[in-house]
Amino acid sequence: MMSLKTQINFKLNGQPVTVTVPVTMNTLTMLRDELDLTGTKYACGEGECGACTIRLDGKTINSCLMYAVDCDGREVVTIEGLKSGETLHPLQQAFVDHGAIQCGFCIPGMIMQADYLVENNPDLDRARIRRGLEGNICRCTGYTKVLDAITSVVESRE
Amino acid sequence: MNKKTIATHIEKTTLIGQRVRKPDAADKSTGKTRYINDLVLPQMLYGKILHAGRPHAQIVSIDTTAAEQLPGVHGVLTGKDVAGLKFGFVRDNVALKETVRCEHDEVAAVAAETEEIASQALGLIKVEYKDLPGVFSPEDGRREDAPLIRGDFPGNKSLHFAFEHGDLTAAEAESDIIVDNVFKVHHVTHCCMGTSCAIADFDNNGKLTIYSQTQYPYNYKMDLAPALGMHPGDIRVIQPPVGGAFGSKLDVYPYEPIAALLAKKTGRPVKVLYTREEEFKSAPTRQPAVIHMRTGCKKDGTLTFRSADVLLDNGAYTSWGPTIPVVMMRTVSGHYRVPVIAYNAQAIYTNNPYAGSFRGYGNVQTTFATAQQIDMLAEQLDMDPIEFRLMNAQKPGERTPQQAFLRECALDKCLTTAADATDFVTRQKEYGLLRNSDSRYKKGIGIASSIHNAGGAKIHKSDGCGTMLKVDDYARATLITGASEIGQGIDTVISLIVAEELGIPVEHVTLMNNDSDLAPWDVGVHASRTTFIAGEGARRAAVKARQQILNAASTFAEISADELDLRDGFVVRDKEGSIVIKLEKLLRQMHFQPEPELVMVTDYYEPNSEPEGADHISNMSAAYSHAVHIAEITVDTWTGEIKVDKITSAQDVGRVISRAGLEGQTEGGIAIGLGYALTEDMQLEDGMLKNPCFRDYKVITAPEMPELDLHFIEDGCAEGPYGAKGAAELPTIVIAPAIANAFYNATGVRILSTPLSPEKVVRALILAQQADVSSSDSMATAAVS
Ligand code: FES
Ligand code: FES
């Protein structure tokens, strides 16, 4: 089976990249296998768990559901692109400080979704955060500390 | 020029019970952590497994020619390649099958350059099956005319456990009330976010390195070896970070020897990584069971006996699941003071998926029954529900009929703490009075409690843990332990303990626990044992290192070692806190003196407990603990949905070590328990899983998580580190019956099977209504299995 390949250009974590990918490849696989950005996780492959969440032109998407070629000309941010220099992103720091991380496998997706929620909801409260996280499964934490962490970031911005 | 001011006095503080950051959290938050799922070795091939996709069949023929010829394929294996390499608890499993006994049975495996090629090769393997009649429930499996699943296990009988204590007939005779019910608990699975994975690599001396998600590296070698025909000593286990385990990685599963056999065949490293669908179908489950339980009591509320007849669905192979009766009977005989016990459990082979160990391990299932029966008795006695429980609650110093020694016992405190926090008795009455109102939404409050081992569980000859500790010339400590990190946070607990004893920052402690060639013996992360046992091992090692350091400081400063302490990287005078010497300076002096001395200590901690024998009479854990959950719920009587509004938990934890970690374990444990109680359900039809995806298998997500009110009872424990007890399983154990009891409080209807799904709730309510109409007794209640 020969897979047709095509070259795409896009912005990845602020840097322009050019990759040649099979047209059937999804974005998650491209990030992990072609670009070595393994922070974005596979946990279901069918849009049900949120472990593969990335930002695409500001929105959050499940990268397991999107073809890699559809990244062409767009702007992608992954968990690796969140911290600036040596400093953790405020959400990353809050997750660490609040004990919201156990096995951590869901956390990159969780933080990407939280980042979107915080950025786009001027009156984000605990109930809205809950709703906003409903597509992100965590099997370890029971979400309580995740909610604490995100709430603390929302409160500190006020 | 700024002169750096250095404090001359350092106050005594403690880290025990503080909130300490998990050492690996920062890397996990940035995506830097390389999980096993992310690992790629040079020259690595990808292994894929052909699953049977049918529950019971003979393999007539298997043709792998086309798969072998596909470019990029390096090796194909089938059942004939592993003939005789049996493994498992009763040696009833083999990595690749010649007879299919359950849907996910491994029939062939391929190693190829890419996952795509490997998948394509699987499609080229031609297998001819002869389907056989199957057995899909333990009730069917034990019928005389049932198809035999394995020739070597007549009557489809797998493991059997029994325990009797006292005169049952006499106890029944003296009982004024007896409750008698059949409870049914279902199949659920762990749903680790990181799917199952193994990477195997042989060196040229024949030694296998296996990168594994295992949570019991030592016995894992012993269990893996027979599947490969190797000596356990020739296996090295590396444990990269994992995406959860929850008990699922306490055994060897066929994909692991398959990875190794493919690596051996191809001479290259081989990685097997499950898809989510494979994970649902092939990973172990929680043990399902049918529990016929009876409990009796006298008019004054004294419990007289408890009997339980348990039938377990073994599934096709025997992993840890069918051994849960060992834990079940501890709760049957020890949950409240029950003088007479009759316990009997039989596991029956079926063509269903097979159960492994899962957080709560048997106690989740039993407590669903015991805690509902206690609730029924309280009602029938018309006694204050808390009073009734308190009068039967065991006290410190008591033993259970199985000789579990409750040296410390805080069940009464757990009960009163949770009841007071929720105003339980008043509200239970109020809601009970409202249950016949016309309102669509009904509120209920329910209580449940249980007991669990909290000081390890001596199911092996040893329940110990080895520890090595060095403190280097820079006052950095490295602790090597056999205890595994699977996300639960033993890394935090151990770093905190070492830092506490050595008076150094937590960040200056490194933990090494992921290489079986390096780490000493431990029996694994299970039985809520790791904080207790590995934590105590770490404490003992750190105390030894501390003493060595203090002795050296004593010689140096000519002050008695008793008068010195270690704080903040300094040796200080204990009373005044005045600085004597900087710790790293002292360590270098110790090293470079004429008779050089390095700080390197070892410890082996074996808890003070007795092995679980065949008669099941032993103090098998060095401590026990209790937990009480109170669930407040709202039932939508139209849709059958149960909304859990709040969970109040009171748990005897002995003493809190890592506070955020303990809270996180409790919250996460509750979430898993909630899924079991309400939403998670492996829908099996004739052994075939109908919902192998998160869309149809519903785990708890953030919106369903109730408000939590956690109370930790800290009465200490003579054996545990700083008085701590094991704690991670009880939160999962008590939740389902608390909800079932709350549901009864809200509706007057008992549901005796898990999960309390909307369909089941609606059906139960309709049945109860019909029964109510046809019954002259307006107080009629219905029980639904
Ligand atoms: S892996 Fe993409 S949503 Fe689960
Ligand atoms: S921290 Fe383990 S899945 Fe979320």
PDB file of C-alpha atoms in Angstrom, chain A residues 26-142:
ATOM      1  CA  ASN A  26      -3.881  12.468  11.461  1.00  0.00           C
ATOM      2  CA  THR A  27      -2.446  15.483  13.231  1.00  0.00           C
ATOM      3  CA  LEU A  28      -1.785  13.590  16.451  1.00  0.00           C
ATOM      4  CA  THR A  29       0.408  11.053  14.669  1.00  0.00           C
ATOM      5  CA  MET A  30       2.231  13.796  12.798  1.00  0.00           C
ATOM      6  CA  LEU A  31       2.992  15.655  16.015  1.00  0.00           C
ATOM      7  CA  ARG A  32       4.135  12.559  17.858  1.00  0.00           C
ATOM      8  CA  ASP A  33       5.868  10.516  15.178  1.00  0.00           C
ATOM      9  CA  GLU A  34       7.073  13.073  12.641  1.00  0.00           C
ATOM     10  CA  LEU A  35       7.793  16.056  14.877  1.00  0.00           C
ATOM     11  CA  ASP A  36       8.698  14.247  18.097  1.00  0.00           C
ATOM     12  CA  LEU A  37       6.236  16.299  20.152  1.00  0.00           C
ATOM     13  CA  THR A  38       5.071  13.464  22.376  1.00  0.00           C
ATOM     14  CA  GLY A  39       3.434  15.710  24.955  1.00  0.00           C
ATOM     15  CA  THR A  40       0.169  15.377  23.042  1.00  0.00           C
ATOM     16  CA  LYS A  41      -1.268  11.976  23.915  1.00  0.00           C
ATOM     17  CA  TYR A  42      -3.211   9.209  22.255  1.00  0.00           C
ATOM     18  CA  ALA A  43      -5.762   7.680  24.581  1.00  0.00           C
ATOM     19  CA  CYS A  44      -8.747   6.850  22.344  1.00  0.00           C
ATOM     20  CA  GLY A  45      -8.208   8.031  18.789  1.00  0.00           C
ATOM     21  CA  GLU A  46     -11.860   8.863  18.332  1.00  0.00           C
ATOM     22  CA  GLY A  47     -12.467  12.230  19.878  1.00  0.00           C
ATOM     23  CA  GLU A  48     -13.786  10.936  23.190  1.00  0.00           C
ATOM     24  CA  CYS A  49     -11.096  11.634  25.769  1.00  0.00           C
ATOM     25  CA  GLY A  50      -9.355  14.950  25.082  1.00  0.00           C
ATOM     26  CA  ALA A  51      -5.832  13.619  25.707  1.00  0.00           C
ATOM     27  CA  CYS A  52      -4.811  14.801  22.245  1.00  0.00           C
ATOM     28  CA  THR A  53      -6.160  18.357  22.621  1.00  0.00           C
ATOM     29  CA  ILE A  54      -4.173  21.099  20.854  1.00  0.00           C
ATOM     30  CA  ARG A  55      -4.888  24.694  19.853  1.00  0.00           C
ATOM     31  CA  LEU A  56      -5.549  25.327  16.172  1.00  0.00           C
ATOM     32  CA  ASP A  57      -5.910  28.969  15.183  1.00  0.00           C
ATOM     33  CA  GLY A  58      -6.858  29.631  18.797  1.00  0.00           C
ATOM     34  CA  LYS A  59      -9.604  26.992  19.029  1.00  0.00           C
ATOM     35  CA  THR A  60      -9.100  23.656  20.751  1.00  0.00           C
ATOM     36  CA  ILE A  61      -9.437  20.499  18.722  1.00  0.00           C
ATOM     37  CA  ASN A  62      -8.924  16.780  19.161  1.00  0.00           C
ATOM     38  CA  SER A  63      -5.820  16.254  17.062  1.00  0.00           C
ATOM     39  CA  CYS A  64      -6.649  12.560  16.631  1.00  0.00           C
ATOM     40  CA  LEU A  65      -9.658  13.535  14.515  1.00  0.00           C
ATOM     41  CA  MET A  66      -7.985  15.996  12.173  1.00  0.00           C
ATOM     42  CA  TYR A  67      -5.925  15.152   9.114  1.00  0.00           C
ATOM     43  CA  ALA A  68      -2.388  16.445   9.325  1.00  0.00           C
ATOM     44  CA  VAL A  69      -2.679  18.060   5.905  1.00  0.00           C
ATOM     45  CA  ASP A  70      -5.415  20.305   7.283  1.00  0.00           C
ATOM     46  CA  CYS A  71      -2.779  22.049   9.397  1.00  0.00           C
ATOM     47  CA  ASP A  72      -1.439  23.629   6.222  1.00  0.00           C
ATOM     48  CA  GLY A  73      -1.290  27.402   6.532  1.00  0.00           C
ATOM     49  CA  ARG A  74      -2.580  27.414  10.091  1.00  0.00           C
ATOM     50  CA  GLU A  75      -1.269  27.996  13.558  1.00  0.00           C
ATOM     51  CA  VAL A  76      -0.824  25.062  15.928  1.00  0.00           C
ATOM     52  CA  VAL A  77       0.072  25.239  19.601  1.00  0.00           C
ATOM     53  CA  THR A  78       0.825  22.086  21.578  1.00  0.00           C
ATOM     54  CA  ILE A  79       1.531  21.598  25.274  1.00  0.00           C
ATOM     55  CA  GLU A  80       5.251  22.014  24.512  1.00  0.00           C
ATOM     56  CA  GLY A  81       4.549  25.521  23.268  1.00  0.00           C
ATOM     57  CA  LEU A  82       2.924  26.793  26.419  1.00  0.00           C
ATOM     58  CA  LYS A  83       5.777  27.594  28.723  1.00  0.00           C
ATOM     59  CA  SER A  84       7.870  30.634  27.994  1.00  0.00           C
ATOM     60  CA  GLY A  85      11.568  30.033  28.432  1.00  0.00           C
ATOM     61  CA  GLU A  86      12.276  28.594  31.833  1.00  0.00           C
ATOM     62  CA  THR A  87       8.939  29.611  33.300  1.00  0.00           C
ATOM     63  CA  LEU A  88       5.937  27.370  33.423  1.00  0.00           C
ATOM     64  CA  HIS A  89       2.702  28.769  32.039  1.00  0.00           C
ATOM     65  CA  PRO A  90       0.455  29.930  34.918  1.00  0.00           C
ATOM     66  CA  LEU A  91      -1.881  26.985  34.312  1.00  0.00           C
ATOM     67  CA  GLN A  92       1.003  24.530  34.341  1.00  0.00           C
ATOM     68  CA  GLN A  93       2.249  26.055  37.575  1.00  0.00           C
ATOM     69  CA  ALA A  94      -1.231  25.948  39.094  1.00  0.00           C
ATOM     70  CA  PHE A  95      -1.674  22.262  38.190  1.00  0.00           C
ATOM     71  CA  VAL A  96       1.690  21.518  39.837  1.00  0.00           C
ATOM     72  CA  ASP A  97       0.937  23.605  42.936  1.00  0.00           C
ATOM     73  CA  HIS A  98      -2.557  22.217  43.495  1.00  0.00           C
ATOM     74  CA  GLY A  99      -1.581  18.572  43.216  1.00  0.00           C
ATOM     75  CA  ALA A 100      -3.752  18.208  40.119  1.00  0.00           C
ATOM     76  CA  ILE A 101      -1.322  15.819  38.455  1.00  0.00           C
ATOM     77  CA  GLN A 102      -1.108  12.126  39.245  1.00  0.00           C
ATOM     78  CA  CYS A 103      -0.144   9.850  36.367  1.00  0.00           C
ATOM     79  CA  GLY A 104      -0.307  12.972  34.245  1.00  0.00           C
ATOM     80  CA  PHE A 105      -1.347  11.299  31.022  1.00  0.00           C
ATOM     81  CA  CYS A 106      -4.486  13.408  30.599  1.00  0.00           C
ATOM     82  CA  ILE A 107      -2.834  16.582  31.795  1.00  0.00           C
ATOM     83  CA  PRO A 108      -1.434  18.065  28.563  1.00  0.00           C
ATOM     84  CA  GLY A 109      -4.888  17.852  26.985  1.00  0.00           C
ATOM     85  CA  MET A 110      -6.502  19.132  30.148  1.00  0.00           C
ATOM     86  CA  ILE A 111      -4.182  22.153  30.300  1.00  0.00           C
ATOM     87  CA  MET A 112      -4.673  22.995  26.615  1.00  0.00           C
ATOM     88  CA  GLN A 113      -8.438  22.954  27.094  1.00  0.00           C
ATOM     89  CA  ALA A 114      -8.144  24.985  30.306  1.00  0.00           C
ATOM     90  CA  ASP A 115      -5.984  27.530  28.485  1.00  0.00           C
ATOM     91  CA  TYR A 116      -8.697  27.952  25.874  1.00  0.00           C
ATOM     92  CA  LEU A 117     -11.398  28.292  28.525  1.00  0.00           C
ATOM     93  CA  VAL A 118      -9.474  30.873  30.514  1.00  0.00           C
ATOM     94  CA  GLU A 119      -8.612  32.886  27.431  1.00  0.00           C
ATOM     95  CA  ASN A 120     -12.092  32.940  25.950  1.00  0.00           C
ATOM     96  CA  ASN A 121     -14.450  33.226  28.896  1.00  0.00           C
ATOM     97  CA  PRO A 122     -14.434  36.515  30.737  1.00  0.00           C
ATOM     98  CA  ASP A 123     -16.725  35.187  33.446  1.00  0.00           C
ATOM     99  CA  LEU A 124     -15.440  31.723  33.940  1.00  0.00           C
ATOM    100  CA  ASP A 125     -16.603  30.116  37.172  1.00  0.00           C
ATOM    101  CA  ARG A 126     -16.262  26.621  38.596  1.00  0.00           C
ATOM    102  CA  ALA A 127     -19.483  25.409  37.004  1.00  0.00           C
ATOM    103  CA  ARG A 128     -18.421  26.660  33.583  1.00  0.00           C
ATOM    104  CA  ILE A 129     -14.985  25.117  33.968  1.00  0.00           C
ATOM    105  CA  ARG A 130     -16.639  21.779  34.735  1.00  0.00           C
ATOM    106  CA  ARG A 131     -18.741  21.996  31.592  1.00  0.00           C
ATOM    107  CA  GLY A 132     -15.779  23.125  29.556  1.00  0.00           C
ATOM    108  CA  LEU A 133     -13.760  20.091  30.652  1.00  0.00           C
ATOM    109  CA  GLU A 134     -16.412  17.500  29.929  1.00  0.00           C
ATOM    110  CA  GLY A 135     -14.501  16.250  26.893  1.00  0.00           C
ATOM    111  CA  ASN A 136     -11.361  15.560  28.912  1.00  0.00           C
ATOM    112  CA  ILE A 137     -11.213  12.271  30.771  1.00  0.00           C
ATOM    113  CA  CYS A 138      -8.967  11.852  33.783  1.00  0.00           C
ATOM    114  CA  ARG A 139      -8.949   8.482  35.488  1.00  0.00           C
ATOM    115  CA  CYS A 140      -6.722   9.475  38.399  1.00  0.00           C
ATOM    116  CA  THR A 141      -7.644  12.744  40.043  1.00  0.00           C
ATOM    117  CA  GLY A 142     -11.414  12.937  40.299  1.00  0.00           C
TER     118      GLY A 142
END
